[in-house]
Coordinates of C-alpha atoms in Angstrom, one line a residue:
M1 CA 102.9 81.3 122.0
L2 CA 104.9 79.8 119.1
Q3 CA 104.1 76.6 117.4
K4 CA 106.4 74.5 115.2
T5 CA 105.3 74.3 111.7
D6 CA 105.6 71.4 109.2
G7 CA 108.0 71.7 106.4
G8 CA 105.3 72.3 103.9
D9 CA 104.3 75.7 105.1
G10 CA 107.3 77.2 106.8
L11 CA 107.9 80.9 107.5
L12 CA 109.8 81.4 104.2
E13 CA 106.8 80.0 102.3
R14 CA 104.4 82.3 104.1
V15 CA 106.6 85.4 103.6
L16 CA 107.0 84.5 99.9
R17 CA 103.2 84.3 99.5
H18 CA 102.9 87.8 101.0
V19 CA 105.6 89.1 98.7
E20 CA 104.0 87.6 95.5
A21 CA 100.6 89.1 96.5
I22 CA 102.1 92.5 97.0
Y23 CA 104.1 92.6 93.8
H24 CA 101.7 90.6 91.6
E25 CA 101.5 93.5 89.1
T26 CA 104.9 95.1 89.8
P27 CA 108.1 93.9 88.1
L28 CA 110.7 93.1 90.6
S29 CA 114.5 93.5 90.1
L30 CA 115.2 90.3 92.0
P31 CA 113.3 87.0 92.3
A32 CA 110.4 87.0 94.8
A33 CA 112.0 84.1 96.8
E34 CA 115.2 86.1 97.2
L35 CA 113.3 89.1 98.4
A36 CA 111.5 87.0 101.0
G37 CA 114.7 85.6 102.2
E38 CA 116.2 89.0 102.6
L39 CA 113.3 90.1 104.6
L40 CA 113.7 87.2 107.0
Q41 CA 117.4 88.0 107.3
L42 CA 116.8 91.6 108.1
M43 CA 114.4 90.4 110.9
R44 CA 116.9 87.8 111.9
L45 CA 114.4 85.1 111.3
E46 CA 116.2 83.2 108.6
D47 CA 116.7 80.2 110.9
V48 CA 113.2 80.4 112.4
N49 CA 110.5 78.0 111.4
V50 CA 107.6 78.7 113.8
S51 CA 104.2 80.1 113.7
P52 CA 102.5 82.3 116.3
Q53 CA 99.3 80.8 117.8
Q54 CA 96.2 82.5 116.3
H55 CA 93.4 84.1 118.3
V56 CA 95.5 84.7 121.5
N57 CA 94.7 87.8 123.4
H58 CA 97.9 89.5 124.5
W59 CA 95.9 92.0 126.8
S60 CA 93.5 92.1 129.7
Q61 CA 91.3 94.5 131.6
R62 CA 94.4 95.7 133.4
D63 CA 95.8 97.3 130.3
A64 CA 95.5 101.0 129.7
L65 CA 97.9 103.3 127.7
V66 CA 98.7 107.0 128.0
I67 CA 99.5 108.9 124.8
S68 CA 102.1 111.6 125.0
Y69 CA 104.6 113.5 123.0
G70 CA 108.2 113.0 124.2
D71 CA 108.4 116.6 125.2
T72 CA 104.9 117.3 126.7
L73 CA 106.5 117.5 130.2
L74 CA 109.6 119.7 130.7
R75 CA 111.9 120.0 133.6
E76 CA 115.0 122.2 133.7
D77 CA 118.3 120.4 133.1
E78 CA 116.6 117.1 132.3
K79 CA 115.9 115.3 129.1
P80 CA 112.1 115.2 128.4
L81 CA 112.1 111.4 128.0
V82 CA 113.5 111.2 131.6
T83 CA 110.9 113.5 132.9
L84 CA 108.2 111.5 131.1
K85 CA 109.3 108.4 132.8
H86 CA 109.3 110.1 136.2
F87 CA 105.7 111.1 135.6
L88 CA 104.8 107.5 134.6
D89 CA 106.5 106.1 137.7
T90 CA 105.1 108.7 140.1
Y91 CA 101.5 109.1 138.8
G92 CA 100.8 106.0 136.6
E93 CA 102.3 103.2 138.6
G94 CA 99.8 100.3 138.8
L95 CA 97.3 102.0 136.6
L96 CA 99.0 102.6 133.2
T97 CA 100.6 99.6 131.7
G98 CA 101.8 101.2 128.6
V99 CA 102.7 104.4 126.9
H100 CA 102.5 105.6 123.3
I101 CA 105.3 108.1 122.8
L102 CA 104.5 110.0 119.6
P103 CA 107.4 110.3 117.1
F104 CA 110.6 110.7 119.0
Y105 CA 112.8 110.8 116.0
P106 CA 114.5 113.9 114.3
W107 CA 111.9 115.7 112.3
S108 CA 111.3 118.8 110.2
S109 CA 107.5 119.4 110.6
D110 CA 104.2 118.2 111.7
D111 CA 105.4 117.7 115.3
G112 CA 107.4 114.6 114.4
F113 CA 105.5 113.0 111.5
A114 CA 107.9 114.3 108.9
V115 CA 110.7 112.0 109.9
L116 CA 114.4 113.0 109.0
D117 CA 116.0 109.8 110.4
Y118 CA 114.1 106.7 111.5
S119 CA 117.1 105.2 113.3
S120 CA 117.8 108.0 115.7
V121 CA 116.2 109.6 118.8
N122 CA 115.7 113.4 118.6
E123 CA 118.7 114.5 120.8
F124 CA 116.6 117.2 122.5
L125 CA 114.3 114.4 123.9
G126 CA 117.0 111.9 125.0
T127 CA 118.6 108.7 123.8
W128 CA 117.7 105.2 122.8
E129 CA 118.8 104.2 126.3
D130 CA 116.0 106.5 127.7
V131 CA 113.5 104.9 125.4
S132 CA 114.7 101.4 126.4
D133 CA 114.4 102.4 130.1
I134 CA 110.7 103.2 129.5
A135 CA 110.2 100.1 127.5
A136 CA 111.6 98.0 130.3
Q137 CA 108.7 98.9 132.6
Y138 CA 105.9 99.8 130.3
D139 CA 104.5 98.4 127.0
L140 CA 105.9 100.9 124.6
M141 CA 104.0 101.9 121.5
A142 CA 106.1 103.7 118.8
D143 CA 105.1 105.2 115.4
L144 CA 106.2 103.6 112.2
V145 CA 105.6 106.6 110.0
I146 CA 105.4 104.3 106.9
N147 CA 103.6 106.4 104.3
H148 CA 106.0 109.3 103.9
C149 CA 109.1 111.0 105.3
S150 CA 110.6 114.5 105.4
S151 CA 111.5 116.3 102.3
R152 CA 114.7 117.3 104.2
S153 CA 115.7 113.6 104.9
L154 CA 118.9 112.1 103.5
W155 CA 116.6 109.8 101.4
F156 CA 114.9 112.7 99.7
E157 CA 118.1 114.6 99.2
N158 CA 119.6 111.6 97.6
F159 CA 116.4 111.3 95.4
L160 CA 117.1 114.8 94.1
R161 CA 120.8 114.0 93.4
G162 CA 120.0 110.5 91.9
E163 CA 122.0 108.7 94.6
S164 CA 121.4 105.8 96.9
P165 CA 119.7 105.2 99.3
G166 CA 116.8 107.2 98.1
R167 CA 117.0 107.4 94.4
D168 CA 114.0 105.5 93.6
Y169 CA 112.3 105.7 97.1
F170 CA 109.5 108.3 96.3
F171 CA 106.3 108.1 94.4
T172 CA 106.0 110.3 91.4
A173 CA 103.2 110.9 88.9
S174 CA 102.5 113.0 85.8
P175 CA 100.5 116.2 86.4
D176 CA 98.5 115.1 83.3
A177 CA 97.5 111.9 85.0
D178 CA 93.8 111.5 86.0
L179 CA 94.1 111.9 89.8
S180 CA 90.5 113.1 90.3
D181 CA 89.6 110.0 92.3
V182 CA 92.4 110.3 94.9
V183 CA 91.1 110.7 98.4
R184 CA 92.9 113.5 100.2
P185 CA 92.9 114.5 103.9
R186 CA 94.3 118.0 103.0
T187 CA 93.6 120.9 100.7
S188 CA 97.2 121.4 99.5
P189 CA 98.2 120.3 95.9
L190 CA 98.8 116.6 95.7
L191 CA 101.9 116.8 93.5
R192 CA 105.0 118.9 94.3
E193 CA 107.3 119.9 91.4
V194 CA 111.0 119.3 92.2
E195 CA 114.2 119.5 90.1
T196 CA 116.3 116.3 90.2
S197 CA 119.5 115.1 88.5
D198 CA 117.1 113.4 86.1
G199 CA 115.1 116.5 85.4
T200 CA 111.7 117.8 86.6
R201 CA 109.7 115.3 88.7
Y202 CA 106.4 115.5 90.4
V203 CA 106.4 113.9 93.9
W204 CA 103.3 112.7 95.6
C205 CA 102.5 114.4 98.9
T206 CA 99.4 113.1 100.6
F207 CA 99.7 115.3 103.6
S208 CA 102.1 118.3 103.1
H209 CA 104.8 119.2 100.7
D210 CA 107.3 118.5 103.5
Q211 CA 106.0 114.9 103.8
V212 CA 106.9 113.1 100.6
D213 CA 105.2 109.8 100.0
L214 CA 107.4 106.7 99.7
D215 CA 107.1 104.2 96.8
F216 CA 106.6 100.7 98.1
R217 CA 106.7 99.4 94.5
N218 CA 110.4 99.5 95.1
P219 CA 111.2 96.6 97.3
E220 CA 114.2 98.5 98.7
V221 CA 111.7 100.7 100.5
L222 CA 110.0 97.7 102.0
K223 CA 113.4 96.4 103.1
Q224 CA 114.2 99.6 104.8
F225 CA 111.0 99.5 106.9
V226 CA 111.5 95.9 107.9
S227 CA 115.0 96.8 109.1
I228 CA 113.6 99.8 111.0
L229 CA 111.0 97.4 112.7
R230 CA 113.9 95.2 113.8
H231 CA 115.7 98.1 115.2
Y232 CA 112.7 99.3 117.2
L233 CA 112.1 95.7 118.5
D234 CA 115.7 95.6 119.7
N235 CA 115.1 98.8 121.7
G236 CA 112.0 97.4 123.5
V237 CA 109.2 98.6 121.3
R238 CA 106.2 96.2 121.6
I239 CA 103.4 98.0 119.8
F240 CA 103.8 99.4 116.4
R241 CA 101.4 102.1 115.2
L242 CA 101.3 102.2 111.4
D243 CA 100.8 105.8 110.8
A244 CA 98.6 106.8 107.8
V245 CA 99.0 103.3 106.4
A246 CA 95.7 103.4 104.4
F247 CA 97.4 105.7 101.9
L248 CA 100.5 103.4 101.4
W249 CA 100.0 102.0 97.9
K250 CA 99.1 104.2 95.0
I251 CA 97.6 103.4 91.6
P252 CA 96.6 106.5 89.6
G253 CA 93.0 106.3 88.5
T254 CA 91.9 104.8 91.8
P255 CA 91.2 106.5 95.2
C256 CA 94.7 105.3 96.3
L257 CA 93.2 104.4 99.6
N258 CA 92.8 100.9 101.3
L259 CA 94.2 99.2 98.2
E260 CA 94.7 95.4 98.4
E261 CA 98.5 95.8 98.2
T262 CA 98.3 98.0 101.3
H263 CA 96.4 95.3 103.2
E264 CA 98.9 92.7 102.1
V265 CA 101.8 94.8 103.4
V266 CA 100.1 94.9 106.7
R267 CA 99.7 91.1 106.7
L268 CA 103.4 90.7 105.8
L269 CA 104.5 93.0 108.6
R270 CA 102.3 91.2 111.1
T271 CA 103.8 87.8 110.1
L272 CA 107.4 89.2 110.5
V273 CA 106.8 91.1 113.8
E274 CA 104.9 88.4 115.7
C275 CA 107.5 85.7 114.6
A276 CA 110.2 88.0 116.0
R277 CA 108.3 88.7 119.3
P278 CA 105.1 86.7 119.8
D279 CA 103.4 89.4 122.0
A280 CA 104.2 92.3 119.7
L281 CA 101.2 94.1 118.3
L282 CA 100.4 96.1 115.1
I283 CA 97.8 98.9 115.4
T284 CA 96.7 100.6 112.2
E285 CA 96.0 104.4 112.2
T286 CA 93.3 104.7 109.6
N287 CA 91.3 107.9 110.1
I288 CA 88.6 106.9 107.5
P289 CA 85.0 106.0 107.5
N290 CA 84.0 103.2 110.0
R291 CA 83.5 100.3 107.6
E292 CA 86.9 100.9 105.9
N293 CA 88.6 101.2 109.2
L294 CA 87.3 97.8 110.4
S295 CA 88.6 96.1 107.2
Y296 CA 92.2 96.4 108.8
F297 CA 91.4 93.6 111.1
G298 CA 91.3 91.3 108.0
N299 CA 90.5 87.8 109.1
A300 CA 92.4 88.3 112.3
N301 CA 95.5 88.3 110.2
E302 CA 96.2 92.0 109.7
A303 CA 96.2 94.6 112.6
H304 CA 95.9 93.2 116.1
C305 CA 94.1 96.5 116.9
V306 CA 92.4 99.2 115.1
Y307 CA 91.7 102.7 116.3
N308 CA 88.0 103.2 117.2
F309 CA 88.0 106.4 115.2
S310 CA 84.1 106.8 115.2
L311 CA 84.0 107.0 119.0
P312 CA 85.4 110.5 119.6
P313 CA 83.0 112.4 117.3
L314 CA 80.0 110.3 118.3
L315 CA 80.7 110.6 122.1
V316 CA 81.3 114.3 122.0
N317 CA 78.2 114.8 119.9
T318 CA 76.2 112.7 122.4
L319 CA 77.3 114.7 125.4
V320 CA 76.8 118.2 123.8
T321 CA 73.4 117.3 122.4
G322 CA 72.1 115.1 125.3
D323 CA 71.0 112.5 122.8
C324 CA 72.7 109.1 122.6
H325 CA 70.7 107.8 119.6
H326 CA 73.5 107.8 117.1
L327 CA 76.1 106.5 119.6
K328 CA 73.7 103.6 120.4
M329 CA 73.0 102.8 116.8
W330 CA 76.7 102.7 116.0
M331 CA 77.5 100.5 119.1
M332 CA 74.8 98.0 117.9
S333 CA 76.4 97.9 114.4
M334 CA 79.9 97.2 115.7
P335 CA 81.0 93.6 115.4
P336 CA 82.7 92.1 118.4
A337 CA 86.5 91.7 117.8
Q338 CA 87.7 88.2 117.3
N339 CA 90.0 86.8 119.9
G340 CA 93.5 87.9 119.0
T341 CA 92.2 91.3 117.9
A342 CA 90.8 94.3 119.8
Y343 CA 89.5 97.8 119.4
F344 CA 91.9 100.6 120.6
N345 CA 89.5 103.1 122.3
F346 CA 90.4 106.8 122.6
I347 CA 88.4 110.0 122.8
A348 CA 91.1 112.5 122.4
S349 CA 94.4 112.6 120.6
H350 CA 97.4 114.8 119.6
D351 CA 95.5 115.6 116.3
G352 CA 91.9 116.4 116.8
I353 CA 88.4 115.0 116.6
G354 CA 88.3 113.4 113.1
L355 CA 85.0 113.9 111.2
R356 CA 85.4 111.4 108.4
P357 CA 84.7 108.5 110.7
A358 CA 81.4 110.1 111.5
E359 CA 80.4 110.4 107.9
G360 CA 77.4 108.2 107.3
L361 CA 76.7 108.1 111.0
L362 CA 75.8 111.7 111.6
S363 CA 74.0 113.8 108.9
D364 CA 75.6 116.8 107.3
E365 CA 73.3 119.0 109.4
E366 CA 74.4 117.3 112.6
L367 CA 78.0 117.5 111.7
D368 CA 77.7 121.3 110.9
A369 CA 76.0 121.7 114.3
L370 CA 78.8 119.9 116.1
V371 CA 81.4 122.0 114.2
A372 CA 79.6 125.2 115.2
T373 CA 79.4 124.2 118.8
M374 CA 83.1 123.4 118.9
R375 CA 84.0 126.7 117.3
H376 CA 81.9 128.4 120.0
F377 CA 84.0 126.6 122.6
G378 CA 87.2 128.0 121.1
G379 CA 88.0 125.2 118.6
H380 CA 89.3 125.4 115.0
V381 CA 88.4 123.3 112.0
S382 CA 90.7 121.8 109.4
H383 CA 89.4 120.9 106.0
R384 CA 90.1 118.4 103.3
A385 CA 89.7 118.7 99.5
L386 CA 86.9 117.0 97.6
E387 CA 87.0 115.8 94.0
N388 CA 85.0 118.7 92.8
G389 CA 87.5 121.3 94.2
E390 CA 85.4 122.1 97.2
S391 CA 86.4 121.4 100.8
R392 CA 84.8 119.7 103.7
P393 CA 85.5 119.9 107.5
Y394 CA 87.9 117.1 108.2
E395 CA 88.9 117.6 111.8
I396 CA 88.0 119.6 114.8
N397 CA 91.0 121.0 116.7
I398 CA 90.2 121.5 120.3
S399 CA 91.2 120.1 123.7
L400 CA 88.6 117.5 124.9
F401 CA 88.2 119.4 128.2
D402 CA 87.1 122.5 126.3
A403 CA 85.0 120.5 123.9
L404 CA 82.9 119.3 126.7
Q405 CA 82.6 122.6 128.7
G406 CA 78.9 122.8 127.7
T407 CA 76.2 121.7 125.3
T408 CA 74.8 123.1 122.1
S409 CA 73.1 125.7 124.3
G410 CA 76.4 127.0 125.4
P411 CA 78.9 126.7 128.3
D412 CA 77.5 125.6 131.7
A413 CA 78.7 124.4 135.2
W414 CA 78.8 120.7 134.3
G415 CA 82.1 120.7 132.5
V416 CA 84.1 118.5 134.8
E417 CA 81.2 116.0 135.3
R418 CA 80.6 115.8 131.5
F419 CA 84.4 115.2 131.0
I420 CA 84.5 112.4 133.5
C421 CA 81.3 110.8 132.1
A422 CA 83.0 110.7 128.7
H423 CA 85.9 108.7 130.3
A424 CA 83.6 106.5 132.3
I425 CA 82.0 105.4 129.1
M426 CA 85.2 104.9 127.1
L427 CA 86.9 102.9 129.9
A428 CA 84.0 100.5 130.2
L429 CA 83.7 99.7 126.4
E430 CA 84.9 96.6 124.7
G431 CA 88.6 97.3 123.8
I432 CA 91.9 98.6 125.1
P433 CA 91.8 102.3 126.3
G434 CA 94.2 104.9 125.3
I435 CA 94.1 108.2 127.3
Y436 CA 95.7 111.3 125.8
I437 CA 97.9 112.9 128.5
H438 CA 96.1 116.2 128.2
S439 CA 92.8 114.4 128.9
L440 CA 94.4 112.8 131.9
L441 CA 95.4 116.2 133.2
G442 CA 92.4 118.2 132.1
T443 CA 94.5 120.6 130.0
R444 CA 92.7 123.5 128.3
N445 CA 93.1 125.0 124.7
D446 CA 96.6 126.4 124.2
Y447 CA 96.0 129.4 121.9
D448 CA 99.6 130.6 122.3
R449 CA 101.0 127.5 120.7
V450 CA 98.5 127.9 117.8
E451 CA 99.6 131.5 117.3
H452 CA 103.3 130.6 117.6
S453 CA 103.2 127.5 115.3
G454 CA 100.5 128.6 112.8
Q455 CA 99.0 125.1 113.2
Y456 CA 95.5 124.5 114.4
R457 CA 96.5 121.1 115.9
A458 CA 98.8 122.9 118.3
I459 CA 95.8 123.9 120.4
N460 CA 95.8 120.4 122.0
R461 CA 99.6 120.0 122.2
H462 CA 100.4 122.0 125.3
Q463 CA 103.8 121.7 127.0
W464 CA 103.7 121.5 130.7
D465 CA 106.4 122.8 133.1
Y466 CA 106.6 119.6 135.1
T467 CA 107.1 121.5 138.4
A468 CA 104.0 123.6 137.8
L469 CA 102.0 120.5 136.9
Q470 CA 103.1 118.8 140.1
E471 CA 101.9 121.8 142.0
E472 CA 98.5 121.8 140.2
L473 CA 98.0 118.1 140.9
S474 CA 98.8 118.6 144.6
R475 CA 96.0 121.3 144.8
E476 CA 93.0 119.3 145.8
H477 CA 90.4 121.7 144.2
S478 CA 92.1 122.5 140.9
S479 CA 90.3 121.3 137.9
H480 CA 93.5 119.4 136.9
A481 CA 93.7 117.5 140.2
R482 CA 89.9 116.8 140.1
V483 CA 90.2 115.4 136.6
F484 CA 93.3 113.3 137.3
T485 CA 91.9 111.9 140.6
H486 CA 88.6 110.9 139.0
I487 CA 90.2 109.2 136.0
K488 CA 92.8 107.5 138.2
S489 CA 89.9 106.1 140.3
L490 CA 88.1 104.8 137.2
L491 CA 91.2 103.1 136.0
D492 CA 91.8 101.5 139.3
I493 CA 88.3 100.1 139.4
R494 CA 88.4 99.0 135.8
R495 CA 91.5 96.9 136.1
Q496 CA 89.8 94.8 138.8
Q497 CA 86.8 93.8 136.8
S498 CA 87.0 90.7 134.5
A499 CA 83.9 91.9 132.7
F500 CA 86.0 94.8 131.4
H501 CA 88.4 92.5 129.5
P502 CA 88.9 94.0 126.0
N503 CA 87.2 90.9 124.4
A504 CA 84.4 90.4 127.1
T505 CA 80.8 90.3 125.7
Q506 CA 79.1 93.7 125.1
F507 CA 75.4 94.4 124.5
T508 CA 73.7 97.7 124.0
L509 CA 70.9 98.7 126.3
H510 CA 67.8 100.6 125.2
L511 CA 67.1 103.2 127.9
G512 CA 65.9 106.1 126.0
T513 CA 67.9 109.0 124.4
A514 CA 69.1 110.7 127.6
I515 CA 70.5 107.5 129.3
F516 CA 73.2 105.6 127.5
G517 CA 73.9 102.0 128.7
F518 CA 75.5 98.7 127.8
W519 CA 76.1 95.5 129.4
R520 CA 79.5 93.7 129.8
Q521 CA 79.9 90.0 130.8
S522 CA 83.3 88.4 131.6
I523 CA 84.6 85.7 129.3
D524 CA 83.9 83.1 132.1
R525 CA 80.4 84.5 132.6
R526 CA 80.9 85.0 136.3
Q527 CA 80.7 88.8 136.3
S528 CA 78.2 91.2 134.8
V529 CA 78.6 95.0 134.7
F530 CA 75.8 97.3 133.6
C531 CA 77.4 100.5 132.5
I532 CA 74.8 103.3 132.5
S533 CA 75.4 107.0 132.1
N534 CA 73.1 110.0 132.2
I535 CA 74.4 111.9 129.2
S536 CA 72.2 114.9 129.7
D537 CA 72.2 118.1 131.9
Q538 CA 69.0 117.1 133.6
A539 CA 68.4 114.4 136.3
Q540 CA 67.0 111.2 134.9
Q541 CA 65.0 108.4 136.4
L542 CA 66.4 104.9 135.9
A543 CA 64.1 102.0 136.6
L544 CA 66.3 98.9 137.6
S545 CA 63.6 96.7 136.0
D546 CA 64.7 98.1 132.6
I547 CA 68.2 96.6 132.9
N548 CA 67.1 93.1 133.7
L549 CA 69.0 92.6 137.0
I550 CA 68.7 89.0 138.2
G551 CA 66.5 89.2 141.2
T552 CA 68.3 86.6 143.3
D553 CA 71.7 88.4 143.1
E554 CA 72.8 91.4 145.1
W555 CA 74.0 94.3 143.0
V556 CA 76.4 97.1 143.7
D557 CA 77.5 100.3 142.0
L558 CA 81.3 100.1 141.7
L559 CA 81.6 103.9 141.4
G560 CA 79.2 105.1 144.1
G561 CA 79.0 102.1 146.4
A562 CA 75.2 101.9 146.4
H563 CA 73.6 98.5 146.9
F564 CA 70.4 97.3 145.1
Q565 CA 68.3 94.6 146.5
S566 CA 65.1 95.0 144.4
R567 CA 64.5 95.1 140.6
D568 CA 61.7 97.4 141.4
E569 CA 63.9 100.3 142.6
V570 CA 64.0 103.6 140.7
V571 CA 67.3 105.4 140.8
E572 CA 67.6 109.1 140.2
M573 CA 70.7 109.8 138.2
Q574 CA 72.3 113.2 138.4
P575 CA 73.5 115.0 135.3
Y576 CA 76.4 113.1 133.7
Q577 CA 76.4 110.5 136.5
T578 CA 77.7 107.0 135.6
L579 CA 76.8 103.8 137.3
W580 CA 78.8 100.6 137.0
I581 CA 76.4 98.1 138.5
T582 CA 77.8 94.6 139.1
N583 CA 76.7 91.4 140.8
A584 CA 78.3 91.8 144.3
A585 CA 79.2 88.1 144.5
S586 CA 81.8 88.6 141.7
Q587 CA 83.8 91.1 143.8
P588 CA 87.0 90.0 145.6
G589 CA 86.4 88.7 149.0
R590 CA 82.8 87.8 148.4

């Protein structure tokens, strides 16, 4: 997928333009051209003069990733990464094409996101060889924790001592500076006072005081992360998740969020990564309001994929209220991703259900009602600080299975059906699906881990004894086996439908507030799939005439097998039932 470039616009020239745009207001200690050359050397691209083809989709409907910590599955006398691969080989073969292993490096807090050493694998989890073994069979996504690192890292210890590497690696600010506009995802103080060999300094901590923000105004920091990228590529990583990248560049007096320099850093990393490996992907983790999140596509020259952060709160809200109005309005507002870019769809993660991406989509009263319902189902709520010193709910911490155990009226008997309905909707949407391992397994809230860790997010970070999990999955009527079997079936059907290509056409249907529907059409226009879900706890009547089936075609429900011959039919949909209605002639063997 590489093209030769002419001499007037070679790779060095492109990288130089990125460098000049990033540091246009920052004095450099070396010429920009020299820095550009060093970046190419670090990526071993100094002799390369090629350009990746634009607008190429490096994915298909067959792609689906599972998201897991390296130690979610534990087996006695075995490294967890080996156990994880055994799970993938045993339960995901042919269905899961990739895996996002959450930070597998040595760390000091935040379950891996306070990195001590980017170049090593946490020895408890395994080795680089174990990582490479997984990458040899599955598309591996790894975190580039680029905004901050651990306050106990060698870099920060050197910062305190005034030694290299690390002396000038961290962002500092005066406590007298006007920081009132800075957007925070936490309620802790932004600045942490520390004593260094140069006296008292105040280091910037966007997330926690153990996660100290790096200073990309220093090109040595950029060079370090380019070197880290190269190291991960060498060990088989194909997909790079840029963690918390929206906060990367800071200018006091501004919100310090989504600054142009941050976008330019993403553009630079994309240029370097895809020239090193043409099918490598960048995905930006930007848990921010929807419009800001979409900006990381750029003009198909920044992230290949962006997390569809508004989907989890909107879909959960839809299923607990029995009203799809807001989900439908959001769907209609979403631009189709250009070829060469795609949405990364998820409805549960290792963190929680982010509420910022729902701001402006749900009213404050609706958000409050959602929070109250989740608390009733055993969830916790994390807050962020506002400019006026107040706080606002930032994230709901709950397992998705428990989040969907009922409606705003309380728990009911439809929990499993509602949970499967959520995944049937997500798997049919435009984009690439990512399924959190605890959703795949129907894991419940883990209150013991919350109590033990003191962290709300631990509620959805259960660790399974692998032998016990295998026993659960072998019990036909256990909720874990039911969930796994249903999601596995959805994945198997999805991967065979060309209309479910991540970039296939998508249109929203208008079927009332209790039935949510959309239409997918394959890129070659041969297949249509009408994806229709009853998102309420009451049976609903679906008139097939409302979804504009072509009368000359035979139509079949991929999930239930029913055939429809007449547009005049009325189908009774059971609570939380989903139909994937396709033209029968598009199916294999027809």
